[in-house]
């Protein structure tokens, strides 16, 4: 494997220029050589800031994929096109990182995984919350057995009023859903990863379209258009795993609650518990007494030195590229992301039919 990978970006919107491209640009093992966006101006702007001097610009991803020198493709487009573009890139001989969720439907996600296996190309999904400092610490503690068997967990992705009003977030056809498939996807991935449990048995779901009908509503990103608000404003799931463990998932863009937080989980095990609700707290009992430990994740301030830290997004990009160079498994495996998509789909389906959805 050559030690300098050529990367192409498909979709040059906010998620590309704020997450993927800054992290990739910092890597000496990467050259970002191609930028594709239907709005050519966006591709040109991204290329000027992040690309090589001779970076190529495309308006059609199919043309970009014809370039045999490109090793890796990042798919940063709306959910409805994830499967189509990812499959085409894999079949063109590229390794692919696709933004979350893996796909709009589980059938699309299954096809993506099948093609990755057939082509022997690496496929990973952009679940960057796994790479936060608190997530990394807690994952190590769980792997060490500090919490014992985790049999109950909560996945939290609640906003009081923060409906994204740009792009296609409110478009049901292009996105496949609202907060559940958007930020709920992150929280569920993080929770299942901590539990190392990817065998759902049955799912019950509730999906609400309550506050999206309001006009002139308070919102962090400005008022939304009720006519354009096609997706849910909140959704909730109850998930029972094959081994009997239970996971609850709460997600909202708009909900009358003060219990807010995104990309968080709480875990209850036979030996202890942990949560991310007020920093990272790990708790249990010892010598007949209960204890709670607040983990200090930030380095202490020292005069003239602020410490060196790698943010979650940069760590995500670095470990992904290293997986390709070292021919190792990505941190976020496509098979795990498929299960996340299957559960999200089951929550939507359960809410639609009014009863539980069972997995084989």
Coordinates of N, CA, C and O in Angstrom, one line a residue, residues 40-162:
X40 N -21.3 23.9 -8.5 CA -19.9 23.9 -8.8 C -19.1 24.9 -7.9 O -18.0 24.7 -7.5
X41 N -19.8 26.0 -7.6 CA -19.2 27.1 -6.8 C -18.8 26.5 -5.5 O -17.7 26.8 -5.0
X42 N -19.6 25.7 -4.8 CA -19.2 25.1 -3.6 C -18.0 24.2 -3.7 O -17.1 24.2 -2.8
X43 N -17.9 23.4 -4.8 CA -16.8 22.6 -5.0 C -15.5 23.4 -5.2 O -14.4 23.1 -4.6
X44 N -15.6 24.5 -5.9 CA -14.4 25.3 -6.2 C -14.0 26.0 -4.9 O -12.8 26.1 -4.6
X45 N -14.9 26.5 -4.1 CA -14.6 27.1 -2.8 C -13.9 26.1 -1.9 O -12.8 26.5 -1.2
X46 N -14.4 24.9 -1.8 CA -13.7 23.9 -0.9 C -12.4 23.5 -1.4 O -11.4 23.4 -0.6
X47 N -12.2 23.4 -2.7 CA -10.9 23.1 -3.3 C -9.9 24.1 -3.1 O -8.7 23.8 -2.8
X48 N -10.3 25.4 -3.1 CA -9.3 26.5 -2.8 C -8.8 26.4 -1.4 O -7.6 26.7 -1.2
X49 N -9.6 26.0 -0.5 CA -9.2 26.0 0.9 C -8.5 24.7 1.3 O -7.6 24.7 2.1
X50 N -8.9 23.6 0.8 CA -8.4 22.3 1.3 C -7.7 21.5 0.2 O -7.0 20.5 0.6
X51 N -7.8 21.8 -1.0 CA -7.3 20.9 -2.1 C -5.8 21.2 -2.4 O -5.2 22.2 -2.1
X52 N -5.3 20.2 -3.2 CA -4.0 20.4 -3.8 C -4.1 21.5 -4.9 O -5.2 21.9 -5.3
X53 N -2.9 22.0 -5.3 CA -2.9 23.1 -6.3 C -3.6 22.6 -7.6 O -4.2 23.5 -8.3
X54 N -3.5 21.4 -7.9 CA -4.1 20.9 -9.2 C -5.4 20.1 -9.0 O -5.8 19.3 -9.8
X55 N -6.0 20.3 -7.8 CA -7.3 19.6 -7.5 C -8.3 19.8 -8.6 O -8.5 20.9 -9.1
X56 N -9.1 18.7 -8.9 CA -10.1 18.8 -10.0 C -11.4 19.0 -9.4 O -11.8 18.6 -8.3
X57 N -12.3 19.7 -10.2 CA -13.6 20.1 -9.8 C -14.6 19.3 -10.7 O -14.5 19.2 -11.9
X58 N -15.7 18.8 -10.0 CA -16.7 18.0 -10.8 C -18.1 18.4 -10.3 O -18.3 18.8 -9.2
X59 N -19.0 18.3 -11.3 CA -20.4 18.6 -11.0 C -21.2 17.3 -10.9 O -22.3 17.2 -10.5
X60 N -20.6 16.2 -11.4 CA -21.2 14.9 -11.5 C -20.2 13.8 -10.8 O -19.1 13.7 -11.3
X61 N -20.7 13.2 -9.8 CA -19.8 12.2 -9.1 C -19.3 11.1 -10.0 O -18.3 10.5 -9.8
X62 N -20.2 10.7 -11.0 CA -19.8 9.6 -11.9 C -18.5 10.0 -12.7 O -17.7 9.1 -12.9
X63 N -18.4 11.2 -13.0 CA -17.2 11.6 -13.7 C -16.0 11.5 -12.8 O -14.9 11.1 -13.2
X64 N -16.1 11.9 -11.6 CA -15.0 11.9 -10.6 C -14.6 10.5 -10.4 O -13.4 10.2 -10.3
X65 N -15.5 9.5 -10.3 CA -15.2 8.2 -10.0 C -14.4 7.5 -11.2 O -13.8 6.4 -11.0
X66 N -14.4 8.1 -12.3 CA -13.6 7.5 -13.4 C -12.1 7.7 -13.3 O -11.3 7.1 -13.9
X67 N -11.7 8.6 -12.3 CA -10.3 8.9 -12.1 C -9.7 7.7 -11.3 O -9.9 7.6 -10.1
X68 N -8.9 6.9 -11.9 CA -8.4 5.7 -11.3 C -7.3 6.0 -10.3 O -6.9 5.2 -9.5
X69 N -6.8 7.3 -10.2 CA -5.8 7.6 -9.2 C -6.3 7.9 -7.9 O -5.6 7.9 -6.9
X70 N -7.7 8.1 -7.8 CA -8.3 8.4 -6.5 C -8.4 7.1 -5.7 O -9.0 6.1 -6.2
X71 N -7.9 7.1 -4.5 CA -7.9 5.9 -3.6 C -9.1 5.9 -2.7 O -9.6 4.8 -2.3
X72 N -9.5 7.0 -2.2 CA -10.5 7.1 -1.1 C -11.6 8.2 -1.5 O -11.2 9.2 -2.0
X73 N -12.8 7.9 -1.2 CA -13.9 8.8 -1.5 C -14.7 9.0 -0.2 O -15.0 8.1 0.6
X74 N -15.0 10.3 0.1 CA -15.9 10.6 1.3 C -17.2 11.1 0.7 O -17.2 12.0 -0.1
X75 N -18.3 10.5 1.2 CA -19.6 10.8 0.7 C -20.3 11.7 1.7 O -20.6 11.2 2.8
X76 N -20.5 12.9 1.4 CA -21.1 13.9 2.3 C -22.3 14.6 1.7 O -22.5 15.8 1.7
X77 N -23.2 13.7 1.2 CA -24.4 14.2 0.5 C -25.7 13.9 1.4 O -25.6 13.2 2.4
X78 N -26.9 14.4 1.0 CA -28.1 14.0 1.7 C -28.3 12.5 1.8 O -27.8 11.7 1.0
X79 N -29.0 12.1 2.8 CA -29.2 10.6 3.1 C -29.6 9.8 2.0 O -29.2 8.6 1.8
X80 N -30.6 10.3 1.2 CA -31.2 9.5 0.1 C -30.2 9.1 -1.0 O -30.4 8.1 -1.6
X81 N -29.0 9.8 -1.1 CA -28.0 9.4 -2.1 C -26.8 8.6 -1.5 O -25.9 8.3 -2.3
X82 N -26.8 8.4 -0.2 CA -25.7 7.7 0.4 C -25.4 6.3 -0.3 O -24.3 6.0 -0.7
X83 N -26.4 5.5 -0.4 CA -26.2 4.2 -1.0 C -25.8 4.2 -2.4 O -24.8 3.5 -2.8
X84 N -26.5 5.0 -3.2 CA -26.2 5.0 -4.7 C -24.7 5.5 -4.9 O -24.0 4.8 -5.7
X85 N -24.3 6.5 -4.2 CA -22.9 7.0 -4.5 C -21.9 6.1 -3.9 O -20.8 5.8 -4.5
X86 N -22.1 5.6 -2.6 CA -21.2 4.7 -2.0 C -21.0 3.4 -2.8 O -19.8 3.0 -3.0
X87 N -22.0 2.8 -3.3 CA -21.9 1.6 -4.1 C -21.1 1.9 -5.3 O -20.2 1.1 -5.7
X88 N -21.4 3.0 -6.0 CA -20.7 3.3 -7.2 C -19.2 3.5 -6.9 O -18.3 3.1 -7.7
X89 N -18.9 4.2 -5.8 CA -17.5 4.4 -5.5 C -16.8 3.1 -5.1 O -15.6 2.9 -5.6
X90 N -17.4 2.2 -4.4 CA -16.8 0.9 -4.1 C -16.6 0.1 -5.4 O -15.5 -0.5 -5.5
X91 N -17.5 0.1 -6.2 CA -17.4 -0.6 -7.5 C -16.3 0.0 -8.4 O -15.7 -0.7 -9.3
X92 N -16.0 1.3 -8.2 CA -14.9 2.0 -8.9 C -13.6 1.7 -8.3 O -12.6 2.3 -8.7
X93 N -13.5 0.9 -7.2 CA -12.3 0.6 -6.6 C -11.8 1.5 -5.5 O -10.6 1.6 -5.2
X94 N -12.7 2.3 -4.9 CA -12.3 3.3 -3.9 C -12.7 2.8 -2.5 O -13.8 2.1 -2.4
X95 N -12.0 3.1 -1.5 CA -12.4 3.0 -0.1 C -13.3 4.1 0.2 O -13.2 5.2 -0.4
X96 N -14.3 3.9 1.0 CA -15.4 4.9 1.2 C -15.6 5.2 2.7 O -15.9 4.2 3.5
X97 N -15.6 6.5 3.1 CA -16.2 6.9 4.3 C -17.5 7.6 3.9 O -17.5 8.6 3.2
X98 N -18.6 7.2 4.4 CA -19.9 7.8 4.1 C -20.4 8.4 5.4 O -20.4 7.8 6.5
X99 N -21.0 9.6 5.3 CA -21.5 10.3 6.5 C -22.7 9.5 7.0 O -23.4 8.7 6.3
X100 N -23.0 9.7 8.3 CA -24.1 9.0 8.9 C -25.4 9.7 8.4 O -25.4 10.8 8.0
X101 N -26.5 9.0 8.5 CA -26.7 7.6 8.8 C -26.1 6.8 7.6 O -26.0 7.4 6.5
X102 N -25.9 5.5 7.7 CA -25.4 4.7 6.6 C -26.2 4.9 5.4 O -25.7 5.0 4.3
X103 N -27.5 4.8 5.5 CA -28.4 4.9 4.4 C -29.8 5.3 4.8 O -30.1 5.3 6.0
X104 N -30.6 5.6 3.9 CA -32.0 6.0 4.2 C -32.8 4.8 4.7 O -33.7 4.9 5.5
X105 N -32.5 3.6 4.1 CA -33.2 2.4 4.5 C -32.2 1.3 4.8 O -31.1 1.3 4.3
X106 N -32.7 0.3 5.5 CA -31.8 -0.9 5.8 C -31.5 -1.7 4.6 O -30.4 -2.3 4.5
X107 N -32.4 -1.8 3.6 CA -32.1 -2.5 2.4 C -30.9 -1.9 1.6 O -30.1 -2.6 1.1
X108 N -30.9 -0.5 1.6 CA -29.8 0.2 0.9 C -28.5 -0.1 1.7 O -27.5 -0.3 1.1
X109 N -28.6 -0.1 3.0 CA -27.4 -0.3 3.8 C -26.9 -1.7 3.6 O -25.6 -1.9 3.6
X110 N -27.7 -2.7 3.5 CA -27.3 -4.0 3.2 C -26.6 -4.1 1.9 O -25.6 -4.8 1.8
X111 N -27.1 -3.4 0.9 CA -26.4 -3.5 -0.4 C -25.0 -2.8 -0.3 O -24.1 -3.3 -0.9
X112 N -24.9 -1.8 0.4 CA -23.6 -1.1 0.6 C -22.6 -2.1 1.2 O -21.5 -2.2 0.8
X113 N -23.0 -2.8 2.3 CA -22.2 -3.7 3.0 C -21.8 -4.9 2.1 O -20.6 -5.3 2.0
X114 N -22.7 -5.4 1.3 CA -22.5 -6.5 0.4 C -21.4 -6.1 -0.7 O -20.5 -6.9 -1.0
X115 N -21.6 -4.9 -1.2 CA -20.6 -4.5 -2.2 C -19.2 -4.2 -1.7 O -18.2 -4.5 -2.3
X116 N -19.2 -3.7 -0.5 CA -17.9 -3.5 0.2 C -17.2 -4.9 0.4 O -16.0 -5.0 0.2
X117 N -17.9 -5.9 0.8 CA -17.4 -7.2 1.0 C -16.9 -7.8 -0.4 O -15.9 -8.4 -0.5
X118 N -17.8 -7.6 -1.4 CA -17.5 -8.1 -2.7 C -16.2 -7.5 -3.3 O -15.4 -8.2 -3.9
X119 N -16.1 -6.2 -3.2 CA -15.0 -5.5 -3.8 C -13.7 -5.5 -2.9 O -12.6 -5.1 -3.3
X120 N -13.9 -6.0 -1.7 CA -12.8 -6.0 -0.7 C -12.2 -4.6 -0.4 O -11.0 -4.4 -0.3
X121 N -13.1 -3.6 -0.4 CA -12.8 -2.2 -0.1 C -13.3 -1.9 1.2 O -14.4 -2.4 1.7
X122 N -12.6 -1.0 1.9 CA -13.1 -0.6 3.3 C -14.2 0.4 3.2 O -14.2 1.3 2.3
X123 N -15.2 0.2 4.1 CA -16.3 1.1 4.2 C -16.5 1.5 5.6 O -16.6 0.6 6.5
X124 N -16.6 2.8 5.9 CA -16.9 3.2 7.3 C -17.9 4.3 7.3 O -18.1 5.0 6.2
X125 N -18.6 4.5 8.4 CA -19.7 5.5 8.5 C -19.3 6.6 9.5 O -18.7 6.3 10.5
X126 N -19.7 7.8 9.2 CA -19.2 9.0 10.0 C -19.8 9.2 11.3 O -20.4 10.3 11.6
X127 N -19.6 8.3 12.3 CA -20.1 8.4 13.6 C -19.0 9.0 14.5 O -18.4 8.3 15.3
X128 N -18.9 10.3 14.4 CA -17.7 11.0 15.1 C -17.8 11.0 16.6 O -16.8 11.3 17.3
X129 N -19.0 10.8 17.2 CA -19.1 10.9 18.6 C -18.4 9.8 19.3 O -18.0 9.9 20.5
X130 N -18.0 8.7 18.6 CA -17.2 7.7 19.3 C -15.8 8.2 19.6 O -15.1 7.6 20.4
X131 N -15.4 9.3 18.9 CA -14.0 9.7 19.0 C -13.8 10.8 20.0 O -12.7 11.3 20.2
X132 N -14.9 11.3 20.7 CA -14.8 12.3 21.8 C -13.9 11.7 22.9 O -13.9 10.5 23.1
X133 N -13.3 12.6 23.7 CA -12.5 12.2 24.8 C -13.3 11.4 25.8 O -12.8 10.4 26.3
X134 N -14.5 11.8 26.1 CA -15.3 11.1 27.1 C -15.7 9.7 26.6 O -15.7 8.7 27.3
X135 N -16.1 9.7 25.3 CA -16.4 8.4 24.7 C -15.3 7.4 24.7 O -15.4 6.2 25.1
X136 N -14.1 7.9 24.4 CA -12.9 7.0 24.3 C -12.6 6.5 25.7 O -12.3 5.3 25.9
X137 N -12.7 7.4 26.7 CA -12.4 7.0 28.1 C -13.4 5.9 28.6 O -13.0 4.9 29.1
X138 N -14.7 6.2 28.4 CA -15.7 5.3 28.9 C -15.6 4.0 28.1 O -15.8 2.9 28.8
X139 N -15.3 4.0 26.9 CA -15.2 2.7 26.1 C -14.1 1.8 26.7 O -14.3 0.6 26.8
X140 N -13.0 2.4 27.0 CA -11.9 1.7 27.6 C -12.3 1.1 29.0 O -12.0 -0.1 29.3
X141 N -13.0 1.9 29.8 CA -13.5 1.4 31.1 C -14.5 0.2 30.9 O -14.4 -0.7 31.7
X142 N -15.3 0.3 30.0 CA -16.3 -0.7 29.7 C -15.6 -2.0 29.3 O -15.9 -3.1 29.7
X143 N -14.6 -1.8 28.3 CA -13.9 -3.0 27.8 C -13.1 -3.7 28.9 O -12.9 -4.9 28.9
X144 N -12.7 -2.9 29.9 CA -11.9 -3.5 31.0 C -12.8 -4.2 32.0 O -12.4 -5.0 32.9
X145 N -14.1 -4.0 31.9 CA -15.0 -4.7 32.7 C -15.5 -3.9 33.9 O -16.1 -4.5 34.9
X146 N -15.2 -2.6 34.0 CA -15.5 -1.8 35.2 C -17.0 -1.8 35.5 O -17.4 -1.6 36.6
X147 N -17.9 -1.9 34.4 CA -19.3 -1.8 34.6 C -20.0 -3.2 34.7 O -21.1 -3.3 34.9
X148 N -19.2 -4.2 34.4 CA -19.8 -5.6 34.3 C -20.6 -5.8 33.1 O -20.4 -5.2 32.0
X149 N -21.7 -6.5 33.2 CA -22.6 -6.8 32.1 C -23.6 -5.6 32.1 O -24.3 -5.3 33.0
X150 N -23.6 -4.9 30.9 CA -24.5 -3.7 30.8 C -25.9 -4.3 30.3 O -26.0 -4.8 29.2
X151 N -26.9 -4.1 31.1 CA -28.2 -4.6 30.8 C -29.3 -3.5 30.6 O -30.4 -3.8 30.2
X152 N -28.9 -2.3 30.9 CA -29.9 -1.2 30.6 C -29.1 0.0 30.2 O -28.0 0.4 30.8
X153 N -29.5 0.7 29.2 CA -28.9 1.9 28.7 C -29.9 2.9 28.1 O -30.9 2.5 27.6
X154 N -29.5 4.2 28.1 CA -30.3 5.2 27.5 C -29.4 6.0 26.5 O -28.3 6.3 26.8
X155 N -30.0 6.2 25.3 CA -29.3 7.0 24.3 C -30.1 8.3 24.2 O -31.3 8.3 23.9
X156 N -29.4 9.4 24.3 CA -30.0 10.7 24.4 C -29.6 11.6 23.3 O -28.4 11.8 23.1
X157 N -30.6 12.2 22.6 CA -30.3 13.2 21.5 C -31.5 14.2 21.5 O -32.3 14.2 20.6
X158 N -31.6 14.9 22.6 CA -32.7 15.9 22.8 C -32.3 17.3 22.7 O -31.4 17.8 23.4
X159 N -33.0 18.0 21.8 CA -32.9 19.5 21.7 C -34.2 20.1 22.1 O -35.3 19.5 21.7
X160 N -34.1 21.2 22.8 CA -35.4 21.9 23.2 C -36.0 22.6 22.0 O -37.1 22.4 21.6
X161 N -35.1 23.4 21.3 CA -35.5 24.1 20.1 C -34.3 24.3 19.3 O -33.6 25.4 19.4
X162 N -34.0 23.4 18.4 CA -32.8 23.6 17.5 C -33.1 22.7 16.2 O -32.5 21.7 16.0

